[in-house]
Coordinates of C-alpha atoms in Angstrom, one line a residue:
M10 CA -119.6 152.5 -44.4
I11 CA -122.9 154.3 -43.7
T12 CA -126.2 152.6 -44.1
F13 CA -129.4 154.6 -44.9
L14 CA -133.0 153.5 -44.4
S15 CA -134.8 154.8 -47.4
G16 CA -138.1 155.2 -49.1
G17 CA -139.9 157.9 -51.2
T18 CA -137.9 161.0 -51.9
G19 CA -136.6 162.3 -48.5
T20 CA -133.7 159.9 -48.0
P21 CA -132.7 159.9 -51.7
K22 CA -132.3 163.7 -51.5
L23 CA -129.9 163.2 -48.6
I24 CA -128.0 160.4 -50.4
R25 CA -127.6 162.8 -53.4
G26 CA -125.4 165.0 -51.1
M27 CA -123.6 162.0 -49.6
R28 CA -122.5 160.8 -53.0
D29 CA -120.3 163.9 -53.3
L30 CA -118.6 163.2 -50.0
L31 CA -118.2 159.4 -49.8
E32 CA -117.1 156.7 -52.2
E33 CA -120.2 154.9 -53.4
R34 CA -118.9 151.6 -52.1
E35 CA -119.0 153.2 -48.6
I36 CA -122.8 153.7 -48.9
A37 CA -125.4 151.1 -48.3
V38 CA -129.2 151.6 -48.6
V39 CA -131.9 149.4 -47.0
V40 CA -135.0 150.2 -49.0
N41 CA -138.7 150.0 -48.3
T42 CA -140.5 147.4 -50.6
A43 CA -144.0 147.7 -49.1
E44 CA -145.1 149.9 -52.0
D45 CA -144.2 147.3 -54.6
L46 CA -146.8 146.0 -57.0
W47 CA -147.3 144.1 -60.3
I48 CA -148.5 146.3 -63.1
T49 CA -149.4 145.0 -66.6
G50 CA -147.3 141.9 -65.9
N51 CA -144.2 143.6 -64.7
H52 CA -142.9 144.2 -61.2
L53 CA -142.7 147.8 -60.0
S54 CA -140.5 148.5 -57.0
P55 CA -140.6 152.3 -56.8
D56 CA -138.4 153.0 -53.8
I57 CA -135.7 150.6 -55.0
D58 CA -135.7 152.0 -58.5
T59 CA -135.4 155.6 -57.2
V60 CA -132.3 154.6 -55.3
I61 CA -130.8 152.6 -58.2
Y62 CA -131.5 155.3 -60.7
L63 CA -130.0 157.9 -58.4
F64 CA -126.7 156.0 -58.2
A65 CA -126.8 155.2 -61.9
G66 CA -127.1 158.9 -62.7
I67 CA -130.3 158.5 -64.7
L68 CA -132.9 159.5 -62.1
D69 CA -135.4 162.1 -63.1
T70 CA -134.7 164.4 -60.1
A71 CA -137.4 166.9 -61.2
R72 CA -140.0 164.3 -60.1
W73 CA -137.7 162.0 -58.0
W74 CA -139.0 158.9 -59.7
G75 CA -138.5 157.3 -63.1
I76 CA -135.7 157.7 -65.7
R77 CA -134.8 161.1 -67.0
N78 CA -136.0 161.9 -70.5
D79 CA -137.9 158.6 -70.7
S80 CA -140.5 158.0 -73.4
Y81 CA -144.1 156.7 -72.8
I82 CA -144.9 155.0 -76.1
T83 CA -145.9 151.7 -74.5
H84 CA -148.0 153.3 -71.8
D85 CA -149.8 155.5 -74.3
L86 CA -150.4 152.6 -76.7
L87 CA -151.8 150.4 -74.0
R88 CA -154.4 153.0 -73.1
A89 CA -155.3 154.1 -76.7
K90 CA -155.4 150.8 -78.4
F91 CA -156.1 148.2 -75.8
G92 CA -158.0 150.0 -73.1
I93 CA -155.4 149.3 -70.4
D94 CA -155.3 152.4 -68.3
E95 CA -152.3 152.2 -66.0
Y96 CA -152.8 154.7 -63.2
I97 CA -149.0 154.9 -62.9
A98 CA -147.3 156.3 -66.0
V99 CA -144.5 153.9 -66.6
G100 CA -141.8 155.1 -69.0
D101 CA -140.4 152.7 -71.6
Q102 CA -136.9 152.4 -70.2
D103 CA -138.4 152.1 -66.7
R104 CA -140.7 149.4 -67.9
A105 CA -137.7 147.4 -69.2
V106 CA -136.3 147.3 -65.6
H107 CA -139.7 146.2 -64.3
A108 CA -140.0 143.5 -66.9
A109 CA -136.5 142.2 -66.1
R110 CA -137.3 142.2 -62.4
G111 CA -140.6 140.4 -63.0
E112 CA -139.0 137.8 -65.2
M113 CA -136.3 137.0 -62.6
L114 CA -138.8 136.9 -59.7
R115 CA -141.0 134.5 -61.7
G116 CA -137.8 132.4 -62.3
G117 CA -137.3 132.0 -58.5
M118 CA -134.7 134.6 -57.7
R119 CA -134.8 136.4 -54.4
L120 CA -135.6 140.1 -54.7
T121 CA -132.2 140.7 -53.0
E122 CA -130.5 138.8 -55.8
V123 CA -132.5 140.6 -58.5
T124 CA -131.7 144.0 -57.0
R125 CA -128.0 143.1 -57.0
F126 CA -128.1 142.1 -60.6
L127 CA -129.9 145.3 -61.6
C128 CA -127.3 147.4 -59.8
Q129 CA -124.4 145.5 -61.5
S130 CA -126.1 145.9 -64.9
L131 CA -126.5 149.7 -64.4
G132 CA -123.1 150.3 -63.0
V133 CA -124.1 151.0 -59.4
R134 CA -121.3 150.4 -56.9
A135 CA -123.3 151.2 -53.7
T136 CA -125.0 148.4 -51.8
V137 CA -128.8 148.5 -52.4
L138 CA -130.8 146.1 -50.4
P139 CA -134.6 145.4 -50.3
M140 CA -135.8 145.3 -46.6
T141 CA -137.1 141.7 -47.1
D142 CA -137.4 139.1 -49.8
S143 CA -141.0 138.3 -48.7
V144 CA -144.1 140.1 -50.0
V145 CA -145.5 142.8 -47.7
T146 CA -147.7 145.6 -48.9
T147 CA -149.0 148.9 -47.4
Y148 CA -152.8 149.4 -47.7
V149 CA -155.0 152.2 -46.5
S150 CA -158.6 152.0 -45.5
T151 CA -160.9 154.7 -47.0
P152 CA -164.6 155.4 -47.4
L153 CA -164.1 153.9 -50.9
G154 CA -162.8 150.7 -49.4
E155 CA -159.2 149.5 -48.9
M156 CA -156.6 150.3 -51.5
H157 CA -153.0 149.8 -52.2
F158 CA -150.9 152.8 -51.1
Q159 CA -149.9 153.5 -54.7
E160 CA -153.6 153.7 -55.7
Y161 CA -154.2 156.2 -52.9
W162 CA -151.2 158.4 -53.7
V163 CA -150.9 158.2 -57.5
K164 CA -154.4 157.4 -58.8
H165 CA -156.3 159.5 -56.2
R166 CA -153.5 162.0 -55.6
G167 CA -153.8 161.6 -51.9
E168 CA -157.1 163.4 -51.9
V169 CA -159.2 160.5 -50.4
E170 CA -159.8 160.5 -46.7
I171 CA -157.9 157.7 -45.0
E172 CA -159.1 156.0 -41.8
G173 CA -156.2 153.5 -41.2
V174 CA -152.9 152.3 -42.5
Y175 CA -151.8 148.7 -42.3
R176 CA -149.5 146.1 -43.8
R177 CA -150.7 142.9 -45.5
Y178 CA -148.6 139.7 -45.9
D179 CA -148.9 136.0 -45.8
E180 CA -146.1 135.6 -43.2
P181 CA -144.6 138.4 -41.0
P182 CA -141.7 139.9 -42.9
L183 CA -138.2 139.0 -42.0
A184 CA -135.2 141.2 -42.7
T185 CA -132.7 139.4 -44.9
R186 CA -129.4 138.3 -43.6
E187 CA -127.8 140.8 -45.9
V188 CA -129.8 143.7 -44.3
I189 CA -128.8 142.7 -40.7
D190 CA -125.2 142.1 -41.6
T191 CA -125.0 145.5 -43.4
I192 CA -126.5 147.4 -40.5
E193 CA -124.1 145.7 -38.0
A194 CA -121.1 146.4 -40.2
S195 CA -121.8 150.1 -40.5
D196 CA -120.2 153.0 -38.8
A197 CA -123.7 154.5 -38.4
V198 CA -127.2 154.2 -39.7
V199 CA -129.0 157.3 -41.0
I200 CA -132.8 157.6 -41.4
G201 CA -133.5 160.4 -43.8
P202 CA -136.6 162.5 -43.9
S203 CA -138.7 159.9 -45.6
N204 CA -142.4 159.2 -44.7
P205 CA -142.3 157.6 -41.2
V206 CA -145.4 155.5 -41.9
T207 CA -145.1 154.2 -45.4
S208 CA -141.4 154.4 -46.1
I209 CA -139.5 153.8 -42.8
S210 CA -142.0 151.9 -40.5
P211 CA -142.2 148.9 -43.0
I212 CA -138.5 148.5 -42.7
L213 CA -138.6 148.7 -38.9
E214 CA -141.4 146.1 -38.9
C215 CA -139.2 143.5 -40.5
S216 CA -138.1 141.1 -37.8
G217 CA -134.6 141.7 -36.6
V218 CA -134.2 145.3 -37.8
R219 CA -135.1 147.2 -34.5
E220 CA -132.8 144.8 -32.6
A221 CA -129.9 145.5 -34.9
L222 CA -130.5 149.3 -34.7
R223 CA -130.4 149.2 -30.9
R224 CA -126.8 147.9 -31.3
Q225 CA -125.9 150.7 -33.7
H226 CA -125.3 154.5 -33.7
V227 CA -128.5 155.8 -35.4
I228 CA -129.2 159.3 -36.6
A229 CA -132.7 160.3 -37.9
V230 CA -133.8 163.4 -39.7
S231 CA -137.4 164.6 -39.2
P232 CA -139.6 165.0 -42.3
F233 CA -141.8 167.6 -40.5
I234 CA -141.8 171.3 -39.9
G235 CA -144.6 171.9 -37.4
D236 CA -147.5 169.7 -38.4
A237 CA -146.6 170.0 -42.1
P238 CA -144.5 167.4 -43.9
V239 CA -141.8 168.7 -46.2
S240 CA -143.4 166.7 -49.0
G241 CA -146.0 164.0 -49.6
P242 CA -148.9 162.7 -47.5
A243 CA -147.1 162.1 -44.3
A244 CA -149.5 164.2 -42.1
A245 CA -152.6 162.3 -43.1
L246 CA -150.9 159.0 -42.9
M247 CA -149.4 159.7 -39.4
R248 CA -152.9 160.5 -38.1
A249 CA -154.3 157.3 -39.6
F250 CA -151.4 155.4 -38.1
G251 CA -152.4 156.8 -34.6
R252 CA -149.4 159.2 -34.4
E253 CA -149.1 162.9 -34.1
P254 CA -148.1 164.4 -37.4
S255 CA -145.0 166.2 -36.3
S256 CA -141.4 165.8 -35.3
A257 CA -142.6 164.6 -31.9
G258 CA -144.7 161.9 -33.5
T259 CA -141.7 160.8 -35.7
Y260 CA -139.4 160.8 -32.7
G261 CA -141.9 158.5 -30.9
L262 CA -141.6 155.9 -33.7
Y263 CA -137.8 155.8 -33.5
E264 CA -136.9 156.7 -29.9
D265 CA -136.2 153.1 -28.7
F266 CA -133.1 152.9 -30.9
L267 CA -132.3 156.5 -31.7
D268 CA -129.1 158.3 -30.7
I269 CA -129.4 161.6 -32.5
F270 CA -132.6 163.3 -33.8
I271 CA -132.3 166.2 -36.2
Q272 CA -135.1 168.8 -36.7
D273 CA -135.3 171.7 -39.1
V274 CA -134.2 175.1 -37.8
R275 CA -137.7 176.4 -38.5
D276 CA -139.6 173.6 -36.7
P277 CA -141.6 175.1 -33.8
V278 CA -141.9 171.7 -32.1
E279 CA -139.4 171.3 -29.2
I280 CA -137.8 167.9 -28.6
E281 CA -135.3 167.8 -25.8
G282 CA -131.9 166.9 -27.0
A283 CA -132.6 167.3 -30.7
L284 CA -130.2 169.0 -33.0
R285 CA -131.2 171.8 -35.3
M286 CA -130.1 172.0 -38.9
D287 CA -131.5 173.2 -42.3
T288 CA -133.2 170.1 -43.6
L289 CA -135.0 171.5 -46.6
M290 CA -133.0 170.0 -49.4
V291 CA -134.4 172.1 -52.2
N292 CA -131.3 171.7 -54.3
R293 CA -128.0 169.8 -54.5
G294 CA -126.2 172.3 -52.5
K295 CA -128.6 172.0 -49.6
S296 CA -128.3 168.2 -49.7
L297 CA -124.6 168.6 -49.6
D298 CA -124.6 170.9 -46.6
L299 CA -126.9 168.6 -44.6
S300 CA -124.7 165.6 -45.5
K301 CA -121.6 167.4 -44.3
N302 CA -123.2 168.2 -41.0
I303 CA -124.3 164.6 -40.5
L304 CA -120.9 163.2 -41.5
N305 CA -119.3 165.5 -38.8
L306 CA -121.6 163.9 -36.3
I307 CA -120.5 160.5 -37.3
Y308 CA -116.7 161.0 -37.8
G309 CA -116.0 164.2 -36.0

């Protein structure tokens, strides 16, 4: 079994290739939940849903979020008739998942249990695990005040200057027993090219995760080529997080547990010992090629 640490779109693009090479039951994904939020009474867990929808074969891979060919009748009606302007456009089928999750969470189920139920309901055979069952949220500080990461990225399109990135919680987050057991039972752990600050670091900040990774064989793929991220706001977030926006900065976040670091063949940044591969997964074939190379590193 291979376990992935995932958030955003980078790691799901890698998993897309792995699905063609491995049985789904041989894939586990530990997913960032620090971007979760309640919206119009329902619970949105964007990174979990992206992974679930990918395995269920319904993900809108043109956007890498939401359900393919979804409708937006409820979203449009809320705005037009009731003045509820959701800054995240939630599709009708997607909203049903959020509503079900919210109802189960209000009923006292752990997020891990809810996620397992959703996977079973949608025919997902891979293991999908939230990083924690407790509530932890990524906020950014800006000249407009502090805001939830989703507000910064979706509502403001990442165009607001950010001065800092931090996590908010009532109690420091603990990795679940399921997460630690899965990491320890894996042949290897792969960190895809997801945002190091908002997608991967929240997982690493859950108590027990770094310690478990130090006992594992860990491979990470850089999301940077030079000082430019392959996608998303990673550069601005890295600066606000006090890290260099580059493969070097990414390596610095992971180096205490990392065994193999992969950079893109076009990356001008030199990191001693790093491997070079084509990491731009612009289509399914590129995802498959990178996945094959990584599996060769794991299994020979």
